[in-house]
Coordinates of C-alpha atoms in Angstrom, one line a residue:
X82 CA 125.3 77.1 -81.8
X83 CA 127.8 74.1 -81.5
X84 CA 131.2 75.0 -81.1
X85 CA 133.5 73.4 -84.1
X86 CA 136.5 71.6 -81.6
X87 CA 137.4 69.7 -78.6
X88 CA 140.6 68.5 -78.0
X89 CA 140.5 66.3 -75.8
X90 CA 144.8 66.0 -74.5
X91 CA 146.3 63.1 -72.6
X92 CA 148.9 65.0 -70.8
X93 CA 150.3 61.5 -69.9
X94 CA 150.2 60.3 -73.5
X95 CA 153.6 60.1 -75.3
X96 CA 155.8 60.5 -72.1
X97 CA 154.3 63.8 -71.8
X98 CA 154.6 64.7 -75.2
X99 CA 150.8 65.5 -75.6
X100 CA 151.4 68.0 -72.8
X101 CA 153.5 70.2 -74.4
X102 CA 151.3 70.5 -77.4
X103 CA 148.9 72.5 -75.6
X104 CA 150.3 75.8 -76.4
X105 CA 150.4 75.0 -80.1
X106 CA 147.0 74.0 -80.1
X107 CA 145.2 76.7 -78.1
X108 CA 147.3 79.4 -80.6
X109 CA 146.1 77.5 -83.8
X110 CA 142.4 78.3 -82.3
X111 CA 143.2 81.7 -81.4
X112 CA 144.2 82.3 -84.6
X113 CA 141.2 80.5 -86.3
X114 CA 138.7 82.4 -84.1
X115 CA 140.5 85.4 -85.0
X116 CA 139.8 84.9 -88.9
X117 CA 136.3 83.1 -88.6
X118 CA 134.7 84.3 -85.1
X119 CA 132.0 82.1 -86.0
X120 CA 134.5 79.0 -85.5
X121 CA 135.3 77.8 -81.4
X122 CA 137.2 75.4 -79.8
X123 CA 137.9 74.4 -76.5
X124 CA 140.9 72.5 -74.8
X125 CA 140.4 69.6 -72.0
X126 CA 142.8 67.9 -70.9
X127 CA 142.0 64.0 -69.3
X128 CA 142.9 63.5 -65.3
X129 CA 142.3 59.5 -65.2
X130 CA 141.8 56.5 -67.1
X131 CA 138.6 56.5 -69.5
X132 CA 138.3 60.3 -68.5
X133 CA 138.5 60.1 -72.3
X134 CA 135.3 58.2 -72.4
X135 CA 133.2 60.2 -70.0
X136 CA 134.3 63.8 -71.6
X137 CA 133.1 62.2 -75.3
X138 CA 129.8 61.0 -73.1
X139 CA 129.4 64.6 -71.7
X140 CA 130.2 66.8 -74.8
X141 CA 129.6 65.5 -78.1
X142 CA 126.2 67.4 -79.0
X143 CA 128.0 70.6 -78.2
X144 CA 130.9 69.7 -80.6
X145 CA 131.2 69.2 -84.5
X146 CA 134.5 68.0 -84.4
X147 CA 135.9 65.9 -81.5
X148 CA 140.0 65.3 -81.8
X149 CA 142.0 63.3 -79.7
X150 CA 145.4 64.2 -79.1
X151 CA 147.3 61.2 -77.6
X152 CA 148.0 57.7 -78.7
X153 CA 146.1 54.4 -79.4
X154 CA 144.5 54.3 -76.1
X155 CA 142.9 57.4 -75.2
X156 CA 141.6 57.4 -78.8
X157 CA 139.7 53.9 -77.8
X158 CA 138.2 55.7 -74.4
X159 CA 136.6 58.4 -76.8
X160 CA 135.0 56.2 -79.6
X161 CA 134.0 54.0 -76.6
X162 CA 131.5 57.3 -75.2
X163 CA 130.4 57.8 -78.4
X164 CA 126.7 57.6 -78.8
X165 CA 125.7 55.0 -81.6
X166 CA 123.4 58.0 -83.3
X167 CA 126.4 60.7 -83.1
X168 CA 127.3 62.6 -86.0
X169 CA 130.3 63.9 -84.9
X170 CA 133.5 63.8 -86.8
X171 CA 136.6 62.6 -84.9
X172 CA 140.1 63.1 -85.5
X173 CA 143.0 62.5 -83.8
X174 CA 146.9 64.1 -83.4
X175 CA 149.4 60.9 -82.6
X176 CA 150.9 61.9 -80.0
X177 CA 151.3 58.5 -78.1
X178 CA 153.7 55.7 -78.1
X179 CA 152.7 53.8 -81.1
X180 CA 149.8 55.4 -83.2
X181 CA 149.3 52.7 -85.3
X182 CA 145.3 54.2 -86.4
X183 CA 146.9 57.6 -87.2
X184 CA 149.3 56.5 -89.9
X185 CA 146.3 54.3 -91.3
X186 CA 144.4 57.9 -91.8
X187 CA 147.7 59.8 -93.0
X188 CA 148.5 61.9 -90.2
X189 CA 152.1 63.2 -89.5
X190 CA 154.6 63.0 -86.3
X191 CA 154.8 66.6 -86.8
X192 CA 152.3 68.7 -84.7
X193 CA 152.1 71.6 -86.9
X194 CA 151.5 69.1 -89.8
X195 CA 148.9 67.6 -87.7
X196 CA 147.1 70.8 -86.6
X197 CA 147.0 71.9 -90.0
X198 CA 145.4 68.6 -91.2
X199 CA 142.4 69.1 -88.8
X200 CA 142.2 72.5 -88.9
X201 CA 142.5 73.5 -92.3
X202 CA 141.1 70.8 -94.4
X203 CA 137.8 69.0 -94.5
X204 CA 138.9 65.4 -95.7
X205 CA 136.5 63.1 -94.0
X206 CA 136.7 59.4 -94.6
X207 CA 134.0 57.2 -93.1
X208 CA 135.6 54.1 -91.5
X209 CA 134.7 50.3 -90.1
X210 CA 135.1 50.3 -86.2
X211 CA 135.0 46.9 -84.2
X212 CA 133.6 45.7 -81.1
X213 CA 134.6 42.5 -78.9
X214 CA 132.1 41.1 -76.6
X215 CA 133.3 38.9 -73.9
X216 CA 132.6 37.1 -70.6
X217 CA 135.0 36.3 -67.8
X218 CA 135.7 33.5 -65.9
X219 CA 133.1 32.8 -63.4
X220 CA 131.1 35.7 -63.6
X221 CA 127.4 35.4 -64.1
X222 CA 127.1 38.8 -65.1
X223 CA 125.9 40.1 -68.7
X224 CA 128.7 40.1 -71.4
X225 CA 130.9 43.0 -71.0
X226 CA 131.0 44.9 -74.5
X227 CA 134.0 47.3 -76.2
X228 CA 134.9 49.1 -79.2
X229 CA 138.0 49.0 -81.0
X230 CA 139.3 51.5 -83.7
X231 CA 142.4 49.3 -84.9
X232 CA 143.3 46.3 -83.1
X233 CA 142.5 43.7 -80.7
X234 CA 143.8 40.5 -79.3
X235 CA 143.8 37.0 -77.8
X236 CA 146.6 35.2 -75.8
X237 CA 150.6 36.5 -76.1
X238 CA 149.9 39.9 -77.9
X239 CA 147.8 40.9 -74.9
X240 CA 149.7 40.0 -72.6
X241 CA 152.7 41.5 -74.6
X242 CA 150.5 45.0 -74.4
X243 CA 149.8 44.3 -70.6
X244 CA 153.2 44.4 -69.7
X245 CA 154.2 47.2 -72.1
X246 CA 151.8 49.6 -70.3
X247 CA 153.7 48.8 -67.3
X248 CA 157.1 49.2 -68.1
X249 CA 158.7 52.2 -67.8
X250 CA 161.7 50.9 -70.4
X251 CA 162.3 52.4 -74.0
X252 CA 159.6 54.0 -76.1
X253 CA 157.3 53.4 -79.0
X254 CA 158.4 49.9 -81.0
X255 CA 161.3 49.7 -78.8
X256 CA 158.8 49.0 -76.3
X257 CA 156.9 46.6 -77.8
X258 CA 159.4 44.5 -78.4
X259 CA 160.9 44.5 -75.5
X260 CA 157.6 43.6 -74.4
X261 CA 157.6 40.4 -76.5
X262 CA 160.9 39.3 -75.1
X263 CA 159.1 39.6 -71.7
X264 CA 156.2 38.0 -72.7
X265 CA 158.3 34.6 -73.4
X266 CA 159.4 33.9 -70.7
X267 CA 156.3 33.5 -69.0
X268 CA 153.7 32.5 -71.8
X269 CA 152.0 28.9 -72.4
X270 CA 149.3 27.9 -75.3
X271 CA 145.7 28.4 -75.8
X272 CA 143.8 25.9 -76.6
X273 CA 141.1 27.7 -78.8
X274 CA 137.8 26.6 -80.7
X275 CA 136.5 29.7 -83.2
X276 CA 134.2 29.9 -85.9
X277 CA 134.6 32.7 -88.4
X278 CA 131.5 34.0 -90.0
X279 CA 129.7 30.6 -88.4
X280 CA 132.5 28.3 -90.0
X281 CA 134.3 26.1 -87.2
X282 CA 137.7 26.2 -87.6
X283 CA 139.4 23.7 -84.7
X284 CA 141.9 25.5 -83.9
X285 CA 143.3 23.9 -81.0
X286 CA 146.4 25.4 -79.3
X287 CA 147.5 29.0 -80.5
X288 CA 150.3 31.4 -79.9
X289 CA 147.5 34.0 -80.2
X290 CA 144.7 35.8 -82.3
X291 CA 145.2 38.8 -83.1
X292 CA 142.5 41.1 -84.6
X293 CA 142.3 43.9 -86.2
X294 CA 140.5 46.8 -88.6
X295 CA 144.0 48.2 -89.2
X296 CA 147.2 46.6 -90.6
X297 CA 149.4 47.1 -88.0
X298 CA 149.8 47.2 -83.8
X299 CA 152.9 47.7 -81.4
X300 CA 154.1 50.9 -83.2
X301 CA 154.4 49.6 -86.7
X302 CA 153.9 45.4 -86.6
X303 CA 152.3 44.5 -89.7
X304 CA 150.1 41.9 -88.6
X305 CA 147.5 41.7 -90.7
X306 CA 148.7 43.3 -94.1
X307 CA 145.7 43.3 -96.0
X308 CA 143.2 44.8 -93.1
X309 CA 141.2 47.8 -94.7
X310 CA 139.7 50.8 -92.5
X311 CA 137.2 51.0 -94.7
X312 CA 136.5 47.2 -96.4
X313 CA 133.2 46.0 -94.1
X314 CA 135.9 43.3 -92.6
X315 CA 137.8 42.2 -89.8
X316 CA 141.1 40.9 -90.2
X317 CA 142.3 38.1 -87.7
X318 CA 145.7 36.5 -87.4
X319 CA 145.9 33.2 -85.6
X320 CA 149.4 31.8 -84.5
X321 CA 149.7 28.5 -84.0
X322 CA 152.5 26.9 -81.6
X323 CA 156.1 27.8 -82.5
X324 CA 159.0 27.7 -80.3
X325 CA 160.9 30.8 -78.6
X326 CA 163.5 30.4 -81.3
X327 CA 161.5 30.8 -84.2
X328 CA 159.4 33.2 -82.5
X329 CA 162.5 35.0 -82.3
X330 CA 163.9 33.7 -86.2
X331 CA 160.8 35.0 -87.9
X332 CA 159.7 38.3 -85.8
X333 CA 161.1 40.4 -89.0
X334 CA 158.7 38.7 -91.5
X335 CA 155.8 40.1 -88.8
X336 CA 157.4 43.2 -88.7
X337 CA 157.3 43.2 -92.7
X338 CA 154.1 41.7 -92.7
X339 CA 155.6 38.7 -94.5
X340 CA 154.6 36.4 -92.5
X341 CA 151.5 34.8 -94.2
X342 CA 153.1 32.3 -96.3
X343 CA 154.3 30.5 -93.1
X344 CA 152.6 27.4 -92.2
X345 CA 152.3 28.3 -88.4
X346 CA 149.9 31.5 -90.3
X347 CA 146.6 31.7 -90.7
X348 CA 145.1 34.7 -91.8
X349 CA 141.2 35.5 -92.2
X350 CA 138.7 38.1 -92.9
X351 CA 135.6 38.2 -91.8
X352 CA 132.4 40.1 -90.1
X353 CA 131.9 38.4 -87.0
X354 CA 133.3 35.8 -84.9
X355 CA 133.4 33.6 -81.9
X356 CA 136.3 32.3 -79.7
X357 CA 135.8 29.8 -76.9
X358 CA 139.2 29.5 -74.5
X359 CA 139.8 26.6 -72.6
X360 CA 141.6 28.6 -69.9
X361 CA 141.3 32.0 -69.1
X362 CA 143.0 34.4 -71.7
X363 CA 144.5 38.1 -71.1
X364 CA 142.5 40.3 -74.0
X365 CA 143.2 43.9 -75.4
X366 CA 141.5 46.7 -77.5
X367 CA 144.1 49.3 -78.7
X368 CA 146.6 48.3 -76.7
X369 CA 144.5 47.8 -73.6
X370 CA 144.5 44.9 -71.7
X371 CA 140.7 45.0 -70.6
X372 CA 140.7 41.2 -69.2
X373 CA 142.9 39.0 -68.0
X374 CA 140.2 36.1 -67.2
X375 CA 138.3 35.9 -70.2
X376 CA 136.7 32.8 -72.2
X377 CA 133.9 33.4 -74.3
X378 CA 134.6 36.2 -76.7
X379 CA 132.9 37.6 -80.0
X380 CA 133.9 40.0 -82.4
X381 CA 131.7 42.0 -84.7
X382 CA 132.4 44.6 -87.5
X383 CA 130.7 47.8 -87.6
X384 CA 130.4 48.6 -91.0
X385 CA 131.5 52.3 -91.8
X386 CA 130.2 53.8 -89.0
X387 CA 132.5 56.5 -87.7
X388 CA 133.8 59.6 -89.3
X389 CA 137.0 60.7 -89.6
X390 CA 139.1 63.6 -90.3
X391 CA 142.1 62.4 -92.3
X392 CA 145.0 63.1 -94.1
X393 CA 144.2 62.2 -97.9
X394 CA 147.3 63.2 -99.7
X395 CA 149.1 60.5 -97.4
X396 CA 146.5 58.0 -98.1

């Protein structure tokens, strides 16, 4: 018989708040075992980077329900060992530094909320999940291949995630931007050709792409307003050059997600899409820098694919 959970805990995640949730989580088992002996549920906690993924890999036809408890990240290392044919539900308890996919599904900053949620109820929403296909630089290898739940990006925002992952300043959105201020000093133009849905649009030079199933990245950035878990589409975001000051001048409006109207904005939905760089660009899933080199990238949506446990009432 399956057993109904795995947590799967980034004791890293959160600056260590994922760590201290264990003894929250193992009692809310306890206590569900105790009432339904029928119902298990294991705790592992991850020891590397994509442990996530190889855990997922190992365990998901012994478990119904696979939940992630730590941020962005770690939740990107487990959809990425998910088998295509899967049926298991995920879920996940934010537990990171920006858990911008959690809000979009209605879950809570407050563990016992959280627990509760995927516990207790059986709200399931099926939901889009995205994949970026790219090739590096130089390499004559095969195209390497990832899965994003929420975002992805081209140019500055990468780079604005690579260095947030290595600082060890503020927390959260305090982070981020922080990041972006870091990010300035040392970023130059891409000069970018993409076709969306097999229309050319000459982009030129760009600021960045930024791409995403969810609405917003960096902890709360509403980058692409009008993205839809759910909606069969992709969301993109293309900057176009600006200077630092009005980088700086119109950061709120992104923050609000006001920023469309302005006519260094171009925003686009689509299903799939390719992105040819002229030099090679830093890329991210989730908040992951996975290259720093690349130059041919595609996107692709995966329409509603993946279920989820969720938090309806916030929905």
């Amino acid at each position: 018989m399956k057993k109904k959970f795995l947590f799967i805990i980034n004791p890293t995640a959160g600056n260590g708040r994922s760590a201290r949730s264990i003894p929250k989580i193992k009692g809310a088992i306890d206590n569900l075992h105790a009432k339904s002996p029928e119902i298990k549920g294991e705790v592992i906690t991850t020891q590397y980077k994509n442990h996530a993924t190889e855990l997922v890999r190992a365990y998901q036809n012994n478990y119904e329900r696979i939940i992630v408890v730590g941020g962005d990240g770690t939740l990107n290392e487990a959809i990425n060992g998910l088998d295509p044919a899967s049926e298991t539900i995920m879920g996940v308890i934010p537990e990171g530094s920006g858990n911008d996919f959690a809000k979009m599904i209605g879950m809570k900053q407050d563990i016992d909320t959280n627990i509760d949620i995927i516990i207790n109820h059986e709200q399931i929403k099926t939901i889009d999940v995205g994949e970026i296909e790219f090739i590096e630089n130089g390499s004559t290898s095969r195209p390497q291949t990832r899965k994003f739940i929420n975002s992805a990006g081209i140019g500055f925002d990468a780079l604005v995630s690579d260095l947030k992952n290595r600082s060890r300043n503020f927390q959260g959105f305090s982070q981020y931007i922080w990041s972006i201020f870091q990010a300035l000093k040392k970023y130059s133009f891409l000069d970018i050709n993409a076709a969306f849905d097999k229309v050319t649009n000459e982009v030129k030079k760009s600021l960045l792409i930024a791409i995403s199933n969810g609405k917003t990245y960096g902890g709360g950035i509403k980058v692409n307003p009008n993205a839809e878990i759910d909606d069969g589409l992709l969301d993109a975001c293309i900057v176009y050059p600006i200077t630092i000051p009005k980088i700086l001048w119109h950061l709120r409006k992104f923050i609000k997600g006001t920023h469309g109207s302005l006519d260094i904005i171009k925003l686009i939905r689509f299903k799939e899409a390719e992105i040819k760089t002229e030099q090679q660009a830093f890329i991210h899933v989730d908040g992951e820098v996975i290259s720093d080199k690349a130059t041919n990238i595609k996107f692709i949506v995966d329409p509603k694919s993946q279920k989820f446990l969720v938090n309806e009432s916030s929905l």
